[in-house]
Amino acid sequence: MAGSVNKVIIVGNLGREPEVRTFSNGGKVCNLRIATSESWRDRNTGDRKERTEWHSVAIFSEGLAKIAEQYLRKGSKVYIEGQLETRKWQDQSGQDRYTTEVVLRPYRGEITLLDPRRDDGNGPRDGGSQQGGGYSGPSGYSDERNQRPDFDDEIPF
Amino acid sequence: MAGSVNKVIIVGNLGREPEVRTFSNGGKVCNLRIATSESWRDRNTGDRKERTEWHSVAIFSEGLAKIAEQYLRKGSKVYIEGQLETRKWQDQSGQDRYTTEVVLRPYRGEITLLDPRRDDGNGPRDGGSQQGGGYSGPSGYSDERNQRPDFDDEIPF
Amino acid sequence: MAGSVNKVIIVGNLGREPEVRTFSNGGKVCNLRIATSESWRDRNTGDRKERTEWHSVAIFSEGLAKIAEQYLRKGSKVYIEGQLETRKWQDQSGQDRYTTEVVLRPYRGEITLLDPRRDDGNGPRDGGSQQGGGYSGPSGYSDERNQRPDFDDEIPF
Amino acid sequence: MAGSVNKVIIVGNLGREPEVRTFSNGGKVCNLRIATSESWRDRNTGDRKERTEWHSVAIFSEGLAKIAEQYLRKGSKVYIEGQLETRKWQDQSGQDRYTTEVVLRPYRGEITLLDPRRDDGNGPRDGGSQQGGGYSGPSGYSDERNQRPDFDDEIPF
DNA sequence: TTTT
DNA sequence: TTTT
């Protein structure tokens, strides 16, 4: 449809290890189960309440699936951006059923790891990088950044 | 959970009229059915493909439900911001079923109408107020805007 | 930095025509000026107040720049997704100055037109394709949608 | 303006301690300086490049300012949702200058702490809370969650 | 400079 | 069931 947007942003923790499945055509999907939660105080009793929401995530982007598989673990905190998709399937009795997932397709999705870098003896990888010059010129614009982030050959975070 | 975010942003069109239901306790919910769609070109055949996604929206915020009921119609284009919630219910045979919706709760959701103002002969509804000075002072900050947007006693868009 | 997100989402109207500039190296930028506004009721006087915010947008993605140039006009309503960037420049007196813009770089930005299709006598431009079956299979997943949206050879909205 | 959205989402780290200032009228603002960064590989040299972007954040929401002051420190990782605002001021020579900030006003902004809970001897704070029943009833909806999150009397994360 |  |  002209002019539509379908976007989900989740920051939460994995409830279990990522699961990767390969299809007969060579394609892959990586499934995540992510928890978010909100808390509030009950209007009547004054008790503190909390509810956890569980999100099903399906990553079809090959680069992002590889990252998810390699770097995410049960308990990892992650930022996920994808789109809502509901798919129809049939249960054993032949009845229509629907499942809604947060889906990351190529070019339409993002993953950002939010776990602190466990510093395992190797030096700091995330020093205090600074604003960085070289970002001007006559037009006031530089084009050095107009490139595809490489997802595939390195750790992009 | 500490540090989680659960956010959905949808821009799409209503597939039918908003539906409002009142609960026995006086509460209300306004349900919307919103379509988004994406298109792509098939990698093999080169054909143009399109898929429409249907989103179920449930508005529990009283102010926003009123706005939805009053201003949204079948076909309306709208920006919706809410959170993902999956609720469990039992079908006739007693089996567990799950439904995922985009939910707008008080203080956690937003609606913005995107239909052009149809000027149907009635004059302008809002003077052409402009950028408005008075936005400085010693600190460089003014506090005049730090107020709750009124959703309830007027049309907020 | 590990694990960061820099995202701006704007829905507003163009205050003037898009401006395209070409750099000596062949690169292009398309600049937009977009207004958003919010209104509130003054806490003391009860008067209705409104403030318009003007956003400077710079599109470096070639495909998106082409779309912006071709389809956006003064007054157009548009959804923009980009990232915040502040660049430094020198004014005539040699003093450092800073300008903050919403920047759309390749693979990191989105444009969605929100103007209603003005049907100006020319027939429909796109058949009424519908939900489209073929979206299941043993895995419950189909891969037909895992493709790059084509921005370059057609109108993507 | 009818139908506009002005939203910024930042996940990054504080470059310095939060700064709180009080105005003569009793109002407060909490200012943050947050870094995000992106990296890419240079198209020509193949070198890994990185650029850090610094964001100025101004929190006018009293509840959120209190949280920021109390829980954020230099180095803290945080999710911030606010709106873009550009304000005009005069420099010493009387020239107009503009500063663009990410602003959190009451009811229009969000903060989520992303630092892992330093477990200082007290037991686990974030046990595996579960989906939680009690979320159904005839309508399939419960209203227990339709309440204002309390920001003011407790730690909301 | 837009929109309501 | 919407929109293009």
XYZ file of C-alpha atoms (C1' of nucleotides) in Angstrom:
636
model
C 0.000 0.000 0.000
C 1.122 3.449 -0.662
C 2.413 5.116 2.405
C 2.511 2.521 5.083
C 4.909 1.756 7.904
C 5.162 -1.464 9.892
C 7.792 -1.268 12.580
C 8.466 -2.962 15.899
C 11.166 -1.914 18.341
C 11.985 -4.282 21.174
C 14.592 -4.028 23.887
C 14.577 -7.135 26.021
C 16.328 -10.322 27.069
C 16.457 -13.706 25.408
C 14.539 -16.357 27.273
C 16.502 -19.159 25.606
C 19.269 -19.820 23.116
C 18.679 -18.664 19.532
C 17.377 -21.449 17.291
C 18.513 -21.730 13.690
C 16.733 -23.827 11.111
C 17.743 -24.427 7.529
C 15.183 -24.832 4.778
C 15.423 -27.253 1.895
C 16.207 -24.375 -0.450
C 19.217 -23.360 1.603
C 17.491 -20.459 3.308
C 17.781 -19.999 7.036
C 15.748 -18.540 9.820
C 16.923 -17.710 13.294
C 14.204 -17.640 15.931
C 14.473 -15.735 19.166
C 12.244 -15.574 22.188
C 12.541 -12.186 23.875
C 10.985 -10.938 27.088
C 10.025 -7.388 27.865
C 8.234 -6.362 30.980
C 6.400 -3.464 32.502
C 5.449 -2.733 36.033
C 2.793 -0.600 37.644
C 1.189 -0.091 41.003
C -2.303 -1.442 41.434
C -4.811 1.343 41.684
C -6.780 -0.343 44.450
C -4.460 -2.449 46.527
C -1.366 -0.381 45.936
C 0.583 -3.561 45.228
C 3.386 -3.538 42.768
C 2.452 -5.539 39.695
C 4.565 -6.690 36.824
C 3.811 -8.426 33.586
C 6.257 -10.014 31.231
C 5.511 -10.076 27.543
C 7.141 -12.712 25.366
C 7.955 -11.869 21.755
C 8.634 -14.319 18.966
C 11.261 -13.042 16.577
C 12.130 -14.553 13.197
C 15.275 -13.356 11.441
C 15.439 -14.013 7.706
C 18.224 -11.589 6.976
C 21.271 -13.800 6.527
C 23.742 -11.341 7.978
C 21.614 -10.586 11.001
C 20.827 -14.252 11.567
C 24.540 -14.990 11.647
C 25.117 -12.263 14.201
C 22.226 -13.447 16.323
C 23.430 -17.019 16.269
C 26.996 -16.056 17.049
C 26.575 -13.387 19.698
C 23.223 -13.843 21.383
C 22.721 -16.240 24.252
C 20.002 -17.009 26.744
C 19.844 -13.918 28.929
C 21.422 -11.549 26.405
C 19.953 -8.079 26.237
C 19.286 -6.907 22.725
C 17.674 -4.150 20.670
C 15.606 -5.558 17.818
C 13.892 -3.676 15.023
C 11.628 -5.567 12.664
C 8.136 -5.717 11.276
C 4.939 -7.386 12.448
C 3.820 -10.375 10.440
C 1.002 -12.781 11.080
C 1.122 -16.147 9.359
C -1.574 -18.717 9.039
C -1.067 -22.393 9.599
C -3.169 -25.481 10.208
C -3.154 -27.379 13.448
C -3.455 -31.164 13.624
C -7.221 -31.010 13.360
C -6.972 -28.925 10.197
C -8.161 -25.745 11.846
C -6.721 -22.386 10.818
C -4.385 -20.888 13.365
C -2.482 -17.635 13.337
C 0.895 -16.713 14.749
C 2.207 -13.167 14.967
C 5.940 -12.572 14.962
C 8.464 -9.777 14.794
C 10.225 -10.464 11.509
C 13.591 -9.152 10.302
C 13.958 -9.357 6.544
C 16.965 -8.232 4.521
C 17.266 -4.453 4.518
C 14.306 -4.199 6.855
C 15.520 -4.900 10.324
C 18.210 -4.197 12.839
C 19.943 -5.877 15.744
C 22.027 -4.161 18.369
C 23.688 -6.019 21.204
C 23.291 -4.354 24.550
C 25.347 -6.600 26.759
C 28.391 -4.994 28.237
C 31.567 -6.236 26.628
C 32.862 -8.913 28.962
C 36.505 -7.958 29.044
C 38.158 -11.332 28.874
C 41.757 -10.333 29.017
C 41.910 -8.817 25.575
C 42.317 -5.096 25.620
C 39.469 -2.683 25.399
C 37.734 -2.767 22.074
C 35.581 0.225 22.663
C 37.874 3.040 23.675
C 36.630 6.556 23.855
C 36.426 7.193 20.187
C 35.859 10.810 19.485
C 33.928 12.954 17.105
C 36.477 12.448 14.357
C 37.474 15.182 11.964
C 37.500 14.862 8.234
C 33.815 15.476 8.182
C 33.578 18.732 6.354
C 34.689 20.206 3.044
C 33.261 22.922 0.861
C 29.761 21.529 0.895
C 29.853 20.842 4.567
C 29.177 17.215 3.727
C 31.495 14.275 3.395
C 30.439 11.133 1.638
C 32.689 8.698 3.371
C 29.857 7.369 5.477
C 27.478 6.637 2.647
C 28.297 3.007 2.541
C 26.658 -0.198 3.432
C 27.461 -1.229 7.002
C 29.223 -4.577 6.652
C 27.297 -7.128 8.501
C 28.923 -10.140 7.047
C 32.624 -10.025 7.548
C 32.976 -8.615 10.977
C 31.340 -7.773 14.238
C 29.272 -4.714 13.561
C 28.823 -3.508 17.104
C 12.199 -6.477 33.643
C 14.793 -3.880 34.066
C 15.416 -1.939 30.958
C 12.984 -3.122 28.379
C 11.152 -1.446 25.506
C 8.079 -2.738 23.701
C 7.001 -0.438 20.915
C 5.067 -0.759 17.672
C 4.738 1.983 15.072
C 2.153 1.518 12.360
C 1.139 3.817 9.516
C -1.745 2.321 7.552
C -5.401 2.440 6.622
C -8.446 1.211 8.487
C -10.096 -1.766 6.848
C -13.372 -1.124 8.611
C -15.053 1.229 11.040
C -13.638 1.418 14.575
C -15.494 -0.822 17.008
C -16.102 0.278 20.571
C -17.119 -2.090 23.342
C -17.958 -1.237 26.916
C -17.104 -3.559 29.763
C -19.268 -4.234 32.758
C -16.932 -2.147 34.924
C -17.417 0.876 32.724
C -14.129 0.493 30.884
C -13.988 0.747 27.138
C -11.883 -0.618 24.360
C -11.783 0.620 20.792
C -10.633 -1.953 18.266
C -9.144 -1.066 14.920
C -8.143 -3.191 11.991
C -5.294 -1.568 10.087
C -3.618 -2.610 6.860
C -0.026 -1.989 5.925
C 1.546 -3.357 2.822
C 4.884 -3.807 1.204
C 5.802 -4.558 -2.359
C 8.847 -6.085 -4.003
C 9.864 -7.490 -7.335
C 10.155 -11.243 -7.592
C 13.757 -12.285 -7.921
C 12.983 -14.955 -10.522
C 9.991 -13.907 -12.554
C 10.503 -10.176 -12.197
C 6.832 -9.788 -11.351
C 5.726 -7.129 -8.949
C 4.493 -8.679 -5.738
C 2.634 -7.132 -2.871
C 1.536 -8.377 0.509
C -0.872 -6.742 2.862
C -0.464 -7.191 6.562
C -3.461 -6.763 8.851
C -2.931 -5.421 12.350
C -5.344 -5.692 15.250
C -5.231 -2.639 17.465
C -6.848 -2.316 20.888
C -7.086 1.129 22.464
C -7.595 1.207 26.224
C -6.612 4.795 26.700
C -9.903 6.610 27.179
C -8.837 9.818 25.490
C -7.343 8.051 22.512
C -10.315 5.722 22.175
C -12.606 8.740 21.999
C -10.492 10.290 19.277
C -10.367 7.047 17.330
C -14.103 6.582 17.554
C -14.832 10.159 16.587
C -12.346 10.793 13.796
C -11.354 7.480 12.268
C -13.398 5.835 9.553
C -13.026 2.901 7.225
C -10.261 3.939 4.856
C -8.694 6.533 7.174
C -4.927 6.738 7.200
C -3.452 6.851 10.675
C -0.198 6.736 12.642
C -0.444 4.435 15.639
C 2.088 3.872 18.386
C 1.470 1.149 20.914
C 2.908 -1.974 22.440
C 2.767 -5.635 21.499
C 0.640 -7.824 23.715
C -0.315 -11.453 23.325
C -3.311 -12.686 25.221
C -4.453 -16.212 25.799
C -7.983 -17.387 25.422
C -9.887 -20.647 25.097
C -11.721 -21.647 21.968
C -15.013 -23.566 22.024
C -13.225 -26.859 22.410
C -11.347 -25.526 25.404
C -8.020 -25.341 23.640
C -5.592 -22.553 24.418
C -5.340 -19.954 21.700
C -3.242 -16.822 21.477
C -3.943 -13.467 19.883
C -1.342 -10.760 19.415
C -2.423 -7.142 19.243
C -1.017 -3.654 19.171
C -2.285 -2.166 22.416
C -2.530 1.505 23.421
C -2.736 1.949 27.161
C -2.976 5.249 29.015
C 0.292 7.181 28.787
C 1.740 4.492 26.553
C 0.441 5.063 23.063
C -0.177 7.653 20.433
C -2.568 8.307 17.563
C -2.022 10.786 14.781
C -4.514 11.304 11.986
C -2.953 11.461 8.577
C -5.948 12.206 6.421
C -5.889 15.595 4.794
C -8.371 18.010 6.285
C -11.358 17.822 3.940
C -12.420 21.439 3.800
C -16.132 20.971 3.447
C -17.257 24.531 3.215
C -16.911 25.275 6.887
C -14.267 27.801 7.559
C -10.913 27.105 9.061
C -11.070 25.403 12.399
C -7.842 26.732 13.745
C -6.126 30.036 13.133
C -2.823 29.941 11.391
C -0.783 30.194 14.496
C 2.848 30.407 13.765
C 6.190 29.567 15.216
C 5.635 31.789 18.226
C 8.404 33.675 19.955
C 8.713 33.767 23.684
C 10.839 30.676 23.588
C 13.958 31.877 25.222
C 15.002 33.595 28.437
C 18.178 33.510 30.420
C 18.432 29.763 30.471
C 17.550 29.460 26.869
C 14.629 27.298 27.951
C 10.983 28.114 28.411
C 8.657 25.925 30.364
C 5.416 26.826 28.690
C 5.387 23.587 26.754
C 5.859 21.292 29.688
C 2.232 20.450 29.993
C 0.030 17.543 29.321
C -1.351 17.640 25.791
C -5.122 17.789 26.240
C -6.637 14.850 24.600
C -9.981 15.061 26.201
C -11.553 18.387 25.676
C -10.632 19.192 22.146
C -9.375 17.879 18.888
C -5.679 17.427 19.345
C -4.629 17.381 15.713
C 30.384 2.136 19.986
C 29.073 -1.203 20.846
C 25.353 -1.318 20.940
C 24.074 2.066 19.977
C 20.989 3.288 18.135
C 20.492 6.687 16.524
C 17.059 7.046 15.016
C 14.716 9.892 14.156
C 11.119 9.462 13.010
C 9.366 12.479 11.571
C 5.880 12.842 10.107
C 5.347 16.349 8.794
C 4.919 18.639 5.822
C 7.486 20.141 3.512
C 7.834 23.892 3.903
C 9.378 24.264 0.485
C 10.406 22.304 -2.588
C 13.134 19.675 -2.154
C 16.578 20.970 -3.079
C 19.085 18.746 -4.816
C 22.770 19.531 -5.024
C 25.442 17.600 -6.854
C 28.974 17.356 -5.516
C 32.126 17.450 -7.580
C 32.578 13.719 -7.062
C 29.186 12.955 -8.554
C 27.477 12.409 -5.229
C 24.154 14.035 -4.520
C 22.265 15.277 -1.527
C 18.593 16.146 -1.373
C 17.662 18.603 1.362
C 14.202 18.876 2.820
C 12.709 21.287 5.281
C 9.929 19.635 7.252
C 7.539 21.080 9.801
C 6.013 19.260 12.714
C 3.919 20.931 15.317
C 2.407 20.315 18.690
C -0.323 22.124 20.517
C -1.268 22.417 24.156
C -3.480 24.514 26.368
C -1.772 27.069 28.548
C -1.932 26.061 32.164
C -2.652 29.612 33.340
C -4.567 31.459 30.691
C -6.272 28.424 29.178
C -5.322 29.659 25.726
C -4.546 27.215 22.997
C -0.867 27.328 22.119
C 0.966 25.810 19.223
C 4.592 25.560 18.274
C 5.998 24.511 14.955
C 9.313 22.769 14.818
C 11.384 22.889 11.616
C 13.579 19.940 10.727
C 16.450 19.945 8.279
C 16.712 16.669 6.423
C 19.631 15.576 4.232
C 19.186 12.522 2.022
C 22.389 10.865 0.832
C 20.802 7.623 -0.218
C 20.643 7.849 -3.992
C 17.433 5.901 -4.374
C 15.646 7.837 -1.644
C 16.936 11.161 -2.954
C 15.480 10.352 -6.349
C 12.118 9.536 -4.815
C 12.151 12.689 -2.727
C 13.008 14.848 -5.702
C 10.416 13.229 -7.903
C 7.445 12.892 -5.586
C 7.768 15.436 -2.801
C 6.566 18.991 -3.197
C 6.070 21.985 -0.968
C 3.204 21.007 1.298
C 3.640 17.238 0.890
C 3.111 15.135 3.965
C 5.817 12.546 4.492
C 7.157 9.951 6.927
C 10.932 10.169 7.291
C 13.257 7.881 9.181
C 16.894 8.823 9.525
C 19.637 9.486 12.015
C 20.760 12.567 13.913
C 24.019 14.083 12.769
C 25.694 17.286 13.845
C 28.305 18.763 11.569
C 30.757 21.520 12.254
C 31.461 24.370 9.910
C 33.081 27.769 10.002
C 31.188 30.965 9.563
C 32.607 33.982 7.721
C 34.452 35.147 10.800
C 36.092 31.764 11.157
C 34.105 30.772 14.204
C 33.026 27.177 14.715
C 29.335 26.604 14.159
C 27.272 23.455 14.399
C 24.269 22.288 12.439
C 22.149 19.291 13.379
C 20.244 17.444 10.696
C 18.194 14.317 10.169
C 20.312 12.333 7.738
C 19.278 9.436 5.504
C 22.234 7.356 4.385
C 22.111 4.272 2.202
C 20.517 1.351 4.031
C 19.877 3.567 7.022
C 16.780 5.588 6.313
C 13.264 5.431 4.988
C 10.793 7.653 3.208
C 7.072 7.035 2.965
C 4.734 9.369 1.129
C 1.581 10.130 3.033
C -0.272 12.261 0.543
C -3.429 10.685 -0.768
C -3.138 9.549 -4.347
C -4.700 12.384 -6.348
C -6.537 10.490 -9.045
C -6.157 12.943 -11.855
C -8.015 11.137 -14.552
C -5.283 8.688 -15.352
C -6.325 5.190 -14.543
C -5.122 3.200 -11.605
C -1.408 2.756 -11.497
C -1.374 -0.486 -9.642
C -3.845 -3.354 -9.743
C -5.655 -4.153 -6.577
C -3.394 -6.971 -5.569
C -4.551 -8.641 -2.429
C -3.241 -10.545 0.479
C -1.755 -13.224 -1.726
C -1.645 -16.860 -0.787
C 1.438 -18.964 -1.193
C 2.617 -17.864 2.174
C 2.943 -21.142 3.949
C 4.644 -24.492 3.426
C 6.015 -27.043 5.818
C 8.030 -24.587 7.801
C 5.255 -22.117 7.925
C 7.641 -19.664 6.309
C 8.010 -18.575 2.712
C 11.075 -16.824 1.452
C 9.568 -14.912 -1.404
C 9.638 -11.688 0.560
C 13.265 -11.817 1.529
C 14.372 -9.504 -1.166
C 15.598 -6.020 -1.473
C 12.736 -3.581 -2.001
C 13.472 -1.957 -5.372
C 13.832 1.682 -4.891
C 15.437 2.475 -8.146
C 13.378 1.284 -11.013
C 9.899 2.026 -9.924
C 7.696 3.907 -7.542
C 7.963 2.074 -4.272
C 4.790 3.311 -2.631
C 0.049 20.793 12.896
C -2.479 18.202 12.225
C -0.955 14.834 11.907
C 2.662 15.242 12.761
C 5.167 13.100 14.640
C 8.493 14.225 16.073
C 10.366 11.363 17.689
C 13.966 10.528 18.461
C 15.179 7.186 19.764
C 18.708 6.985 21.082
C 20.581 4.101 22.646
C 24.014 5.201 23.769
C 26.344 5.978 26.634
C 26.681 9.070 28.754
C 29.870 10.987 28.103
C 29.702 12.724 31.444
C 27.616 12.988 34.600
C 24.044 14.284 34.234
C 23.756 18.000 34.953
C 20.726 19.395 36.725
C 19.835 23.063 36.769
C 16.993 24.724 38.607
C 15.178 27.707 37.178
C 13.965 30.688 39.129
C 10.378 29.458 38.807
C 11.246 26.157 40.439
C 11.391 24.196 37.220
C 14.276 21.880 36.525
C 16.089 20.551 33.543
C 18.471 17.636 33.461
C 20.973 17.699 30.623
C 22.691 14.611 29.287
C 25.411 14.170 26.739
C 25.055 10.822 24.983
C 27.301 9.169 22.431
C 26.215 6.816 19.697
C 28.515 5.485 17.078
C 28.489 3.682 13.803
C 31.209 1.904 11.945
C 31.752 1.014 8.311
C 34.511 -0.192 6.074
C 35.995 2.333 3.689
C 35.020 1.562 0.149
C 38.465 2.371 -1.225
C 41.056 1.585 1.386
C 39.116 -1.163 3.114
C 39.961 0.397 6.460
C 37.544 0.163 9.314
C 36.100 3.574 10.099
C 34.044 4.710 13.009
C 32.315 7.923 13.857
C 30.858 8.929 17.161
C 27.872 11.192 17.282
C 27.199 13.260 20.397
C 23.625 14.050 21.344
C 22.463 16.779 23.689
C 19.471 15.708 25.722
C 17.298 17.994 27.853
C 14.821 16.402 30.262
C 11.989 18.639 31.442
C 9.799 15.865 32.717
C 10.194 16.023 36.480
C 9.849 12.309 37.063
C 12.269 11.397 34.314
C 14.756 14.069 35.376
C 14.768 12.621 38.861
C 15.452 9.141 37.511
C 18.197 10.410 35.236
C 19.871 12.289 38.055
C 19.618 9.396 40.427
C 20.525 6.439 38.249
C 22.573 7.654 35.310
C 26.314 8.138 35.543
C 29.118 8.853 33.157
C 29.394 5.713 31.054
C 25.831 4.511 31.683
C 24.063 2.943 28.749
C 20.546 4.234 28.264
C 17.544 4.168 25.927
C 16.109 7.639 25.425
C 12.961 8.626 23.580
C 12.229 12.294 23.058
C 11.536 14.916 20.445
C 13.766 17.143 18.359
C 13.761 20.807 19.281
C 15.878 23.622 17.977
C 16.161 26.758 20.075
C 17.559 30.097 19.134
C 19.904 32.100 21.280
C 22.257 35.028 20.933
C 25.978 34.711 21.277
C 28.160 37.374 22.887
C 28.284 39.368 19.677
C 24.523 39.367 19.451
C 24.360 36.973 16.540
C 21.576 34.424 16.269
C 22.684 30.909 17.007
C 20.740 27.670 17.001
C 21.048 24.573 19.124
C 19.234 21.331 18.440
C 18.480 18.970 21.292
C 16.585 15.808 22.080
C 13.956 16.993 24.530
C 11.876 14.933 26.954
C 8.754 16.755 28.087
C 6.125 15.418 30.456
C 4.119 12.626 28.841
C 6.294 12.842 25.755
C 9.463 10.977 26.456
C 10.896 7.829 27.903
C 14.037 6.654 29.649
C 15.115 3.063 30.057
C 18.283 2.082 31.847
C 20.295 -0.536 30.040
C 23.110 -1.124 32.447
C 23.191 -4.570 33.929
C 22.145 -4.577 37.526
C 25.367 -4.688 39.482
C 24.554 -7.475 41.877
C 25.918 -6.163 45.121
C 25.246 -9.063 47.378
C 21.471 -8.803 47.337
C 19.746 -11.656 45.632
C 18.589 -11.688 42.058
C 16.358 -8.787 41.204
C 15.190 -9.926 37.867
C 14.070 -13.480 38.267
C 12.271 -15.234 35.494
C 8.936 -13.588 35.881
C 6.453 -15.354 33.748
C 3.573 -14.570 31.523
C 1.248 -14.286 34.458
C -2.306 -15.497 34.373
C -5.270 -13.431 35.395
C -5.189 -11.717 32.066
C -8.421 -12.879 30.585
C -12.114 -12.853 31.423
C -15.191 -12.791 29.240
C -13.966 -10.010 27.030
C -10.538 -11.453 26.768
C -9.265 -8.199 28.205
C -8.297 -7.223 31.692
C -8.002 -3.626 32.737
C -5.516 -3.981 35.509
C -2.732 -2.619 33.393
C -4.476 0.545 32.298
C -2.761 2.687 34.811
C -0.158 5.312 34.862
C 3.292 3.847 35.364
C 4.541 5.452 38.573
C 7.630 7.311 37.849
C 7.703 9.308 40.962
C 7.608 7.086 43.956
C 9.773 4.222 42.942
C 12.311 2.860 40.550
C 10.371 2.032 37.431
C 12.871 -0.332 35.835
C 8.742 27.848 5.020
C 4.358 23.609 5.950
C 0.015 22.022 7.957
C -4.505 22.269 11.174
C -11.332 -5.567 5.410
C -7.848 -0.741 3.661
C -4.823 1.595 0.369
C -1.720 2.178 -4.183
